[in-house]
Backbone as a ProteinNet text record, in pm:
[ID]
protein_1_A
[PRIMARY]
XXXXXXXXXXXXXXXXXXXXXXXXXXXXXXXXXXXXXXXXXXXXXXXXXXXXXXXXXXXXXXXXXXXXXXXXXXXXXXXXXXXXXXXXXXXXXXXXXXXXXXXXXXXXXXXXXXXXXXXXXXXXXXXXXXXXXXXXXXXXXXXXXXXXXXXXXXXXXXXXXXXXXXXXXXXXXXXXXXXXXXXXXXXXXXXXXXXXXXXXXXXXXXXXXXXXXXXXXXXXXXXXXXXXXXXXXXXXXXXXXXXXXX
[TERTIARY]
10651.4	10679.1	10572.9	10436.9	10343.6	10240.4	10185.5	10072.4	9949	9843.1	9724.1	9659.5	9627.6	9561	9449.7	9338.7	9200	9167.6	9162.7	9134.5	8955.6	8892.4	8773.5	8762	8663.6	8647.5	8502.6	8450.2	8303.7	8295.8	8193	8134.8	8003.6	7976.7	7865.8	7796.9	7680.4	7636.6	7685.6	7748.3	7808	7933.5	7924.8	8063.3	8129.4	8247.8	8299.5	8426.4	8483.9	8577.8	8550.8	8551.4	8521.3	8613.1	8726.6	8798.6	8899.1	8977.1	9033.3	9188.7	9226.8	9374.5	9423.5	9570.2	9622.4	9785.1	9872.2	10010.6	10052.3	10141.9	10206.4	10365.6	10415.9	10555.1	10631.5	10768.5	10850	10888.1	10849.3	10870.6	10763.5	10632.7	10523.9	10427.4	10334.4	10213.9	10119.5	10032.1	9873.8	9763.2	9674.6	9534.4	9433.8	9370.6	9237.9	9142.3	9032.8	8920.2	8802.1	8679.2	8560.4	8448.4	8334.9	8241.7	8260.2	8163.4	8178.8	8097.2	8170.5	8123.1	8191.3	8271.4	8308.5	8431.5	8489.8	8574.8	8726.9	8739.2	8876	8935.9	8902.5	8973.8	8978.9	8889.9	8929.2	9042.6	9032.9	9169.3	9294	9287.7	9386.2	9479.9	9354.5	9383.2	9426.7	9382.7	9430.2	9582.9	9610.4	9724.6	9827.1	9790.6	9880.6	9875.3	9819.2	9794.4	9737.9	9625.8	9565.6	9448.9	9405.4	9290.5	9332	9261	9302.8	9189.2	9243.5	9129.4	9052.8	8960.1	8887.3	8937	9002.1	9078.8	9147.9	9235.2	9340.9	9482.9	9567.6	9708	9749.4	9846	9914.9	10037	10136.4	10295.3	10359.2	10475.5	10546.9	10688.4	10749.5	10860.2	10858.6	10724.5	10717.4	10701.3	10697	10652.5	10541.5	10447.3	10302.3	10284.8	10215	10207.2	10074.1	9984.4	9864.2	9897	10016.4	10021.2	10118.5	10143.8	10193.8	10127.4	10183.6	10099.9	10086.3	10010.4	10014.5	10132.2	10206.2	10345.1	10459.6	10446.4	10546.6	10454.2	10337.1	10269.8	10310	10310.7	10308.2	10430.1	10548.1	10669	10711.6	10661.3	10693	10617	10494.2	10419	10498.4	10569.5	10641.7	10745.8	10831.9	10926.1	10953.7	10801.1	10791.1	10673.5	10577	10472.2	10454.8	10465.4	10421.4	10266	10231.1	10066.1	10042.3	9964.5	9925	9772.4	9698.1	9554.2	9492.4	9390	9318.5	9334.3	9338.7	9329.3	9464	9576.3	9716.1	9748.8	9641.1	9658.4	9787.7	9862	9946.2	9952	10025.8	10014.5	10044.9	9933.3	9941.9	10003.3	10071.1	10158.1	10291.2	10332.5	10476.2	10485.6	10601.3	10643.3	10658.2	10639.5	10655.8	10771.2	10893.2	11010.3	10984.4	10913.8	10907.6	10795.4	10704.2	10588.6	10673.9	10757.1	10809.1	10906.2	10956.7	11055.1	11006.7	10878.3	10824.9	10798.8	10797.2	10780.1	10928.6	11054.5	11190.1	11208.6	11176.3	11195.3	11120.9	10995.9	10913.3	11001.6	11032.2	11145.5	11257.3	11291.4	11409	11548.2	11531.2	11638.3	11721.8	11845.6	11903	11844.9	11805.6	11761.9	11834.5	11968	12005.9	12001.4	12013	12023.3	11864.3	11776.1	11657.9	11564.2	11654.8	11606.7	11688	11812.4	11881.7	11810.6	11742.4	11674.6	11540.3	11471.8	11362.3	11365.8	11471.6	11516.5	11521.5	11605.7	11652.7	11512.8	11404	11298.2	11225	11186.6	11116.9	11181.9	11317.6	11385.2	11343.9	11352.7	11307.3	11185.4	11104.4	10937.8	10915.8	11036.4	11025	10968.6	10998.5	10934.8	11047.9	11175.2	11274.2	11238.3	11181.4	11166.7	11043.3	11003.2	10856.9	10871.2	10994.8	11033.6	10973.8	10992.6	10979.1	10829.5	10751.9	10621.3	10520.2	10427.7	10345.6	10211.8	10143.1	10031	9958.5	9905.5	9791.1	9841.5	9969.4	10061	10092.1	10030	10076.9	9940.2	9963.5	9836.2	9825.6	9715.1	9657.1	9776.2	9799.5	9921.2	10041.8	10076.9	10198.1	10181.5	10055.4	10047.3	10045.8	9982.1	9995	10139.4	10225.2	10373.4	10430.4	10430.3	10480.2	10408.8	10291.4	10267	10315.3	10364.2	10436.4	10558	10619.3	10747.5	10784.2	10673.3	10647.3	10652.7	10548.1	10551.8	10675.3	10756.2	10909.4	10995.2	10999.8	11109.8	11187	11122.6	11182.7	11229.9	11203.3	11230.3	11142.1	11016	10942.8	10923.7	10898.6	10874.7	10764	10661.3	10540.6	10478.2	10425	10352.4	10195.4	10107	9977.7	9903.2	9815.3	9765.7	9610.9	9537.6	9385.5	9353.6	9285.6	9249.9	9334.8	9463.1	9559.3	9528.1	9444.8	9399.9	9286.5	9220.2	9065.1	9013.7	9100.6	9076.8	9120.7	9220.7	9287.7	9216.6	9258.4	9217.7	9301	9245.9	9268.4	9463.2	9507	9651.9	9724.3	9680.9	9757.8	9729.8	9612.6	9624.6	9721.1	9755.8	9837.6	9999.3	10013.1	10161.2	10168.7	10072	10091.1	10090.8	10049.7	10024.5	10177.4	10229.9	10384.9	10466.4	10457	10527.7	10539.5	10400.6	10421.1	10513.7	10455.9	10529.6	10682.2	10717.4	10869.1	10953	10870.6	10907	10942	10838.1	10842.9	10966	10965.3	11056.6	11219.6	11222.1	11377.3	11413.9	11335.2	11368.3	11323.8	11222.5	11192.9	11095.2	11007.9	10907.5	10801.8	10763	10595.3	10489.6	10362.4	10280.1	10140.1	10062.4	9933	9837.6	9734.7	9648.5	9504.5	9421	9301.1	9230.6	9176.7	9122.9	9015.4	8927.4	8832.4	8885.1	8988.7	9055.9	9110.4	9040.7	9091.2	9246.7	9241.6	9393.1	9508.1	9475.8	9568.2	9592.3	9464.7	9482.9	9552.9	9564.6	9637.5	9749.6	9806.4	9982.3	10024.4	9938.8	9943.8	9982.5	10066.2	10104.2	9997.5	9910.2	9794.5	9680.6	9552.2	9445.3	9349	9326.8	9244.3	9114.5	9013	8852.3	8787.6	8735.6	8673.4	8510.1	8444.9	8298.4	8246	8167.7	8104.1	8186.2	8304.5	8407.3	8481.9	8489.1	8556.4	8644.7	8753.1	8834.7	8755.9	8718.2	8632	8729.3	8797	8933.8	9035.3	9163	9284.7	9324.3	9331.4	9388.1	9548.7	9634.8	9745	9750.9	9806.7	9821.6	9948.8	9944.7	10082.6	10112.7	10253.8	10315.4	10406	10411.7	10554.1	10658.3	10745.7	10863.1	10911.8	10967.9	11022	10948.5	10824.3	10692.4	10665.3	10646.9	10591.4	10711.6	10824.5	10922.6	10942.7	10936.7	10958.4	10828	10712.9	10586.8	10575.6	10621	10616.6	10731.6	10814	10941.6	10896.1	10836.4	10769.8	10674.7	10567.7	10483.6	10523	10618.8	10690.2	10759	10835.8	10925	10911	10809.2	10792.7	10742.6	10665.6	10630.6	10731.7	10790	10892	11009.6	11119.1	11213.9	11299.1	11270	11319.5	11426.5	11547	11661.5	11702.7	11751.3	11815.1	11926.5	11993.3	12139.2	12077.2	12074.7	12053.5	12151.8
10446.7	10551	10706.1	10629.6	10702	10684	10793	10753.8	10849.4	10791	10864.5	10825.8	10951.3	10944.9	11020	10922.8	10996.7	11079.8	11030	11128.4	11155.9	11258.2	11277.5	11387	11336.4	11429.3	11442.3	11556.5	11549.5	11651.9	11640.5	11717	11763.9	11900.6	11925.3	11826.6	11791.8	11687.7	11545.9	11508.7	11375.7	11352.2	11255.7	11209	11125.9	11128.6	11047.5	10960.8	11022.5	10960.6	10980.7	10891.3	10904.5	10841	10896.3	10843.4	10751.8	10748.7	10656.7	10648.3	10562.2	10533.5	10451.9	10434.2	10362.2	10408.2	10307	10334.5	10260.9	10305.7	10238.6	10224.9	10134.3	10112.7	10092.1	10140.9	10133.9	10009.4	10020.5	9915.5	9807	9867.8	9789.5	9823.1	9716.8	9761.4	9731	9868.4	9826.5	9870.1	9760.1	9814.3	9828.6	9931.5	9987.4	9947.3	9870.4	9796.4	9834.6	9822.4	9850.7	9876.8	9921.3	9947.9	10096	10131.7	10299.5	10361.6	10484.7	10565.3	10518.9	10442.8	10380.6	10469.9	10567.4	10679.1	10617.7	10534.6	10506.6	10619.8	10659.5	10767.4	10882.7	10934.9	11041.4	11039	10884.3	10874.4	10881.2	10835.3	10842.7	10973.6	11059.9	11202.8	11278.6	11246.7	11307.8	11263.9	11151	11090.9	11150.7	11148	11243.3	11367.3	11440.9	11592.7	11664	11599.9	11663.6	11721.2	11676.4	11721.5	11734.2	11803.3	11810.8	11748.7	11689.5	11632.5	11762.5	11717.2	11817.4	11823.1	11703.2	11686.8	11566.3	11566.3	11452.1	11519.4	11404.2	11432.1	11310.7	11373.7	11292.9	11319.3	11206.7	11236	11154.8	11191	11119.7	11109	11006.7	11009	11109.2	11120.7	11226.1	11339.8	11406	11534.7	11548.2	11639.7	11661.1	11735.1	11715.8	11770.3	11834.9	11807.6	11891.4	12026.3	12062.1	12173.3	12296.1	12201.8	12283.5	12380.1	12514.7	12580.7	12546.1	12599	12549.5	12521.5	12642.9	12632.8	12513	12506.1	12400.3	12273.6	12242.2	12137.8	12092.6	12186.3	12147.1	12096.7	12162.8	12143	11994	11961.4	11841	11726.2	11741.3	11671.3	11609.9	11709.6	11687.5	11629.4	11644.8	11553.3	11426.6	11411.8	11289.2	11207.5	11218.7	11149.7	11122.6	11021.1	10994.3	10941.8	10975.9	10957.5	10893.9	10788.2	10691.1	10712.9	10762.8	10750.2	10654.4	10660.2	10552.5	10571.7	10711.3	10744.1	10813.6	10773.8	10802.8	10954.8	11045.3	11198.1	11253.2	11162.2	11233.1	11368.2	11450.7	11562.3	11525.8	11550.2	11503.4	11571.5	11690.1	11786.6	11723.6	11639.5	11622	11434.5	11433.4	11273.7	11191.6	11079.2	11001.9	11028	11067	11078.5	11226.5	11316.9	11467.7	11460.1	11360.5	11354.2	11276.9	11197.4	11125	11214.3	11302.2	11408.9	11493.8	11542	11674.3	11693	11607.5	11610.2	11680.8	11604.4	11626	11747.1	11808.8	11935.7	12040.6	12008.2	12096.6	12113.6	12053.3	12016.5	12099.9	12146.8	12216.4	12153.2	12008.5	11941.4	11987.5	11941.2	11976.5	11895.3	11948.2	11894.3	11765	11782.8	11664.1	11515.2	11556.3	11436.5	11379.1	11501.7	11431.6	11364.3	11395.2	11333.7	11190.4	11197.9	11059.3	10961	11008.8	10917.5	10873.3	10984.5	10940.7	10837.3	10845.7	10743	10591.3	10624.6	10478.4	10411.7	10500.2	10449.4	10392.1	10436.3	10409.3	10261.3	10250.6	10127.9	10022.7	10056	9966.5	9911.3	9993.2	9953	9898.8	9890	9806.1	9909.5	10031.4	10128.8	10236.1	10183	10257	10313.3	10212.8	10250.1	10353.3	10382.6	10454.9	10608	10622.4	10727.8	10869.1	10850.8	10990.2	10992	10896.5	10894.6	10992.6	11058	11107.2	11022.6	11050.2	10960.1	10922.5	11001.4	10971	10810.9	10827.5	10717.5	10583.2	10587.8	10467.7	10379.1	10258.7	10160.5	10212.2	10156	10186.8	10140.4	10031	9944.5	10027.6	10079.2	10167.8	10306.8	10328.6	10482.1	10479.7	10365.7	10336.6	10296.5	10269.4	10249.9	10348.1	10449.6	10573.7	10666.8	10652.5	10710.4	10666.3	10521.7	10486	10533.8	10511.7	10612.9	10737.9	10785.9	10941.7	10963	10838.5	10860.8	10819.8	10769.1	10726.9	10849.8	10924.4	11019.9	11065	11129.3	11185.8	11112.5	10972.5	10858.2	10887.8	10908.3	10930.8	10828.2	10895.9	10796.9	10699.3	10744	10650.2	10696.5	10582.8	10599.4	10576.7	10677	10641.8	10635.3	10527.2	10480.9	10457.6	10524.4	10532.6	10453.6	10350.7	10237.9	10244.9	10197.5	10192.9	10108.1	9999.3	9916.8	9921.2	10017.2	10017	10019.5	10090.7	10120.9	10013.2	9928.1	9808.2	9696.3	9619.4	9483.9	9402.1	9263.2	9168	9150.1	9154.4	9140.3	9250.6	9391	9481.9	9500.3	9450.7	9444.3	9364.8	9240.5	9169.6	9219.3	9281	9355.8	9437.1	9534.5	9619.8	9570	9461.1	9376.4	9337	9269.4	9223.1	9341.1	9445.4	9554.1	9611.8	9660.2	9696	9606	9472.2	9374.9	9358.2	9394	9385.3	9536.4	9635.6	9742.8	9741.4	9683.4	9694.1	9570.7	9456.7	9361.7	9394.5	9459.9	9482.7	9635.8	9719.6	9858.9	9917.6	9839.1	9895.3	9981.7	10008.5	10120.2	10107.6	10203.5	10168.1	10201	10146.1	10178.6	10169	10284	10248.9	10288.6	10187.1	10141.4	10121.9	10216.6	10205.6	10134.2	10032.5	9924.6	9838.5	9825.7	9725.3	9584	9589.4	9453.6	9356	9259.5	9178.9	9096.5	9078	9029.8	9115.4	9256.7	9366.1	9376.4	9362	9365.5	9229.2	9142	8994	8995.1	9118.7	9123.9	9209.1	9259.9	9390.9	9289.5	9343.7	9273.7	9298.3	9415.8	9403.8	9474.2	9436	9478.7	9540.2	9655.8	9764.8	9765.2	9703.6	9687	9811	9911.1	10031.8	10031.5	10042.9	10037.3	10172.3	10264.6	10356.6	10457.2	10507.2	10585.7	10520.5	10398.3	10338.8	10215.1	10186.1	10055.5	9938	9864.8	9754.2	9637.2	9588.3	9504.8	9520.9	9465.4	9454.1	9316.6	9278.1	9149.4	9141.5	9040.8	9029.7	8905.6	8957.8	8851.1	8773.6	8631.2	8559.2	8514.5	8552.5	8531.4	8429.6	8332.9	8251.6	8336	8372.7	8458.5	8412.8	8283.7	8222.9	8216.9	8168.6	8142.8	8272.1	8376	8494.6	8560.6	8556.1	8621.8	8548.5	8425.1	8358.7	8378.1	8396.2	8428.7	8545.4	8667.5	8800	8832.7	8759.1	8775.7	8717.5	8612.2	8556.3	8630.8	8700.8	8775.4	8902.4	8963.3	9112.4	9079.8	8987.5	8988.5	9051.2	9008.8	9086.7	9237.3	9263.7	9385	9502.1	9452.9	9535.3	9454.8	9483.2	9429.1	9465.8	9453.1	9520.7	9427.6	9507.6	9448.5	9496.2	9400.4	9447.5	9521.5	9542.4	9577.9	9745.1	9835.5	9970.1	10087.8
-376.7	-468.6	-481.9	-513.3	-544.2	-445.4	-359.2	-262.4	-262.6	-317.3	-301.9	-195.6	-104.4	45.8	71.6	91.8	124.4	28.9	-96.1	-207.4	-220.8	-210.9	-254.5	-376.1	-470.2	-586.7	-602.2	-616.1	-678.3	-767	-860.5	-964.3	-904.2	-900.7	-846.9	-716	-738.5	-653.3	-650	-771.3	-790.5	-735.1	-612.9	-567.3	-641.8	-714.7	-790.5	-724.8	-630.4	-533.5	-393.9	-305.6	-182.2	-90.2	-54	54.6	-9	-135.8	-192.4	-164.4	-112.3	-82.1	-172.4	-231.1	-304.9	-324.5	-317.8	-345.3	-470.4	-521.7	-649.5	-629.9	-631.6	-604.5	-742.3	-719.1	-848.1	-893.1	-1038.7	-1126.9	-1139	-1087.1	-1060.7	-1178.4	-1211.4	-1301.4	-1188.6	-1198.9	-1130	-1241.8	-1245.2	-1336.7	-1254.6	-1306.9	-1237.7	-1316.5	-1272.8	-1358.6	-1258	-1328.5	-1281.8	-1352.5	-1333	-1414.1	-1462.9	-1571.7	-1619.4	-1496.3	-1457.5	-1360.4	-1234.6	-1203.4	-1074.5	-1045.9	-1128	-1095.2	-1125.9	-1214.4	-1254.9	-1337.5	-1398.4	-1501.4	-1410	-1332.6	-1239.7	-1148.3	-1107.8	-1032.5	-1059.5	-1218.6	-1317.7	-1296.8	-1349	-1378.8	-1259.6	-1138.1	-1009.1	-996.3	-1010.6	-987	-1088.6	-1208.9	-1311.4	-1310.7	-1211.6	-1188.8	-1288.1	-1365.6	-1460.1	-1410.4	-1285.8	-1230.8	-1070	-997.7	-847.6	-765.3	-655.9	-557.6	-479.8	-443.9	-340.6	-215.8	-179.6	-53	-64.4	20	5.1	-58.2	-70.9	-124.8	-220.7	-280.7	-393.9	-380.2	-344.8	-304.7	-398.1	-462.9	-534.8	-436.7	-410.3	-332	-209.1	-157.1	-15.7	-85.4	-191	-241.8	-301.6	-208.3	-207.3	-334	-447.3	-570	-575.1	-472.3	-459.5	-408.4	-346.9	-294.9	-392	-523.4	-613.2	-662.9	-742.4	-821.3	-960	-1055.3	-1176.3	-1270.8	-1245.5	-1326.9	-1288.8	-1140.8	-1092.1	-1121.1	-1122.6	-1156.9	-1305.1	-1377	-1540.9	-1542.3	-1489.2	-1496.7	-1421.7	-1327.4	-1258	-1326.2	-1407.4	-1491.8	-1615.8	-1692.1	-1786.7	-1786	-1659.5	-1639.4	-1547.9	-1503.3	-1421.5	-1450.9	-1541.3	-1582.4	-1708.5	-1752.8	-1893	-1916.9	-2032.3	-2052.1	-2187.8	-2171.6	-2267.6	-2296.6	-2390.8	-2412.8	-2499.5	-2487.2	-2573.2	-2749.4	-2771.2	-2911.4	-2936.4	-2887.1	-2904.6	-2872.1	-2952.9	-2932.3	-2948.2	-3101	-3179	-3240	-3240.2	-3341.6	-3485.8	-3595.9	-3727.7	-3813.2	-3782.6	-3874	-3818.7	-3708.4	-3708.3	-3727.2	-3770.8	-3768.3	-3641.3	-3674	-3556.5	-3456.5	-3499.1	-3441.4	-3362.7	-3414	-3394.7	-3258.8	-3282.8	-3154.7	-3038.5	-3058.3	-2946.5	-2885.7	-2942.9	-2899.9	-2822	-2844.6	-2817.1	-2647.5	-2559.7	-2427.3	-2380.8	-2459.9	-2415.1	-2455	-2560.4	-2618.4	-2548	-2487.5	-2372.2	-2261.5	-2219.4	-2078.3	-2113	-2225	-2259.6	-2241	-2289.2	-2306.5	-2436.7	-2455.4	-2579.6	-2686.7	-2784.2	-2920.1	-2956.1	-2987.6	-3033.4	-2942.4	-2826.6	-2712.2	-2711.8	-2726.1	-2738.2	-2860.5	-2996.8	-3087.2	-3097.4	-3073.1	-3045.6	-2952.4	-2846.6	-2756.4	-2823.8	-2878.8	-2953.2	-3069.2	-3152.6	-3251.3	-3167.8	-3080.3	-2992.1	-2936.9	-2890.9	-2827.9	-2970.2	-3074.5	-3172.3	-3233.8	-3223.7	-3267.5	-3175.8	-3024.3	-2930.2	-2944.8	-3003	-3017.1	-3161.9	-3240.8	-3367.8	-3475.6	-3467.7	-3524.2	-3582.8	-3631.9	-3646.6	-3804.7	-3904.2	-4031.4	-4049	-3936	-3954	-3899.9	-3841.4	-3752	-3845	-3977	-4068.6	-4114.3	-4072.9	-4134	-4028.3	-4074.7	-3999.5	-3946.6	-3826.8	-3775.6	-3874.8	-4000.1	-4095.8	-4172	-4174.2	-4245.6	-4158.4	-4055	-3949.5	-3909.7	-3905.3	-3854.8	-3711.3	-3660.2	-3523	-3412.7	-3443.1	-3346.4	-3365.3	-3454.9	-3466.4	-3401.4	-3398.2	-3343.4	-3190.3	-3147.1	-3002	-2944.3	-3012.3	-3014.2	-3003.2	-3093.5	-3099.7	-2972.2	-2917	-2806.3	-2679.3	-2682.2	-2588	-2551.5	-2684.2	-2703.1	-2621	-2682.1	-2619.8	-2490.4	-2422.5	-2284.5	-2196.5	-2271.2	-2204.3	-2218	-2292.7	-2339.2	-2246.5	-2143.8	-2020.4	-1916.6	-1949.5	-1823.4	-1706.4	-1708.1	-1620.7	-1494.2	-1390.4	-1268.7	-1278.5	-1346.3	-1385.8	-1506.1	-1597.8	-1715.8	-1663.4	-1682.5	-1684.2	-1821.1	-1797.3	-1934.3	-1911.1	-1994.7	-2005.2	-2107.2	-2111.6	-2200.2	-2307.7	-2298.6	-2404.1	-2508.3	-2480.4	-2600.9	-2634.6	-2589.8	-2603.8	-2749.8	-2837.8	-2980.2	-3068	-3047.8	-3090.5	-3127.9	-3253.8	-3262.2	-3178.1	-3180.2	-3074.3	-3109.5	-3233.5	-3264.9	-3216.6	-3215.1	-3184.2	-3041.3	-2962.5	-2801.6	-2767.8	-2812.8	-2786.3	-2779.3	-2872.9	-2891.8	-2796.2	-2767.1	-2655.4	-2497.9	-2503.8	-2348.5	-2341.5	-2465.7	-2436.2	-2437.9	-2481.7	-2492.9	-2316.6	-2267.8	-2147.8	-2025.7	-2060.8	-1978	-1982.2	-2100	-2122.1	-2082.5	-2089.6	-2061.4	-1902.6	-1831.6	-1685.3	-1649.7	-1712.8	-1656.7	-1709.8	-1818.8	-1862.5	-1811.2	-1822.4	-1812.9	-1663.9	-1600.9	-1471.1	-1477.8	-1578.4	-1582.7	-1499.8	-1460.3	-1376.1	-1444	-1443.4	-1502.1	-1399.1	-1417.2	-1353.1	-1463	-1509.6	-1633.2	-1564	-1643.1	-1652.8	-1768.4	-1745.4	-1867.1	-1828.7	-1933.9	-1920.3	-2017.7	-2041	-2096.3	-1992.2	-1969.2	-1852	-1891.6	-2034.2	-2064	-2046.1	-2041.1	-2008.6	-1850.4	-1787.7	-1664.6	-1579.2	-1662.5	-1608.1	-1601.5	-1669.1	-1691.6	-1553.8	-1477	-1376.3	-1271.2	-1166.2	-1059.7	-933.8	-967.8	-873.3	-947.4	-925.4	-1003.9	-897.9	-892.5	-835.7	-875.6	-806.8	-843.7	-784.1	-866	-809	-852.8	-754.9	-756	-689.3	-748.8	-708.5	-612.7	-667.9	-598.9	-494.9	-465.5	-376.1	-459.5	-354.9	-401.7	-332.6	-409	-353.6	-314.5	-408.1	-379.2	-453.5	-373.7	-467.3	-470	-580.6	-617.3	-647.5	-597.7	-655.3	-746.2	-865.5	-959.8	-940.7	-977.5	-957.8	-1076.8	-1103.7	-1249.5	-1216.4	-1306.7	-1332.6	-1401.5	-1343	-1389	-1502.9	-1503.9	-1636.7	-1741.7	-1706.7	-1812	-1884.1	-1778.7	-1816.7	-1934.7	-1878.9	-1969.3	-2115.6	-2107.7	-2224.3	-2306.3	-2252.9	-2341.2	-2360.5	-2295.7	-2341	-2441.2	-2431.2	-2535.4	-2670.8	-2679.1	-2792.6	-2855.3	-2768.7	-2820.8	-2879.9	-2827.5	-2856.5	-2961.8	-3009.9	-3102.2	-3206.9	-3284	-3406.5	-3378.6	-3288.7	-3264.3	-3199.1	-3092.5	-3009.9	-2991.9	-3077.6	-3066.6	-2932.2	-2827.6	-2682.4	-2637.4	-2612.9	-2598.5	-2438.9	-2351.5	-2214.8	-2244	-2330.6	-2372.6	-2432.8	-2339.1	-2382	-2411
[MASK]
++++++++++++++++++++++++++++++++++++++++++++++++++++++++++++++++++++++++++++++++++++++++++++++++++++++++++++++++++++++++++++++++++++++++++++++++++++++++++++++++++++++++++++++++++++++++++++++++++++++++++++++++++++++++++++++++++++++++++++++++++++++

């Protein structure tokens, strides 16, 4: 679905990415790990069109987004890519519901439909009763679940997450792990995640280990489907009452 081919990126004399090739399939969770300075976040930003490579191509289902002008790229990004950041980046003056709906409204979709979908996503993630609360009134875990809902509002081709559990305690990290697993398993969402969290990396289908601007190794995680499904459902039950009946 997504192909990054021969990606090079430098900032001045610093060579951050040196000929990186990576593909991400539909319905797949791919984790990018490695030491600080390895180029993980830069690669994620290029995959998400937030930065441009010096050379190389990024294609979504055969469409080369590196050839798009800024206006077309912004429209493509809004409709096709969801983002989850380490510190949620919610707008403080808006409610949880309004924050979730924002990308849909920016896309020019009908307000009523977007608000209904935003409410449905908050309910899916166990936040129906928090829809009218502003970020300052939410816990860290609740804010990150709102951010996940916001990332999904336009039903993107892929969700890109940069250290999505980095600012959370162990309990909330486990909740987010379970939510991502279930969203992939039951709704077919695709995730590309940069993380230093080995437990989060363990739920991925593939783990990409980067060193000095190169992909060093790619590891395929083996999951017992029945065991994983049962474990994820149990872990997510309190935090995210995700249903397969949408």
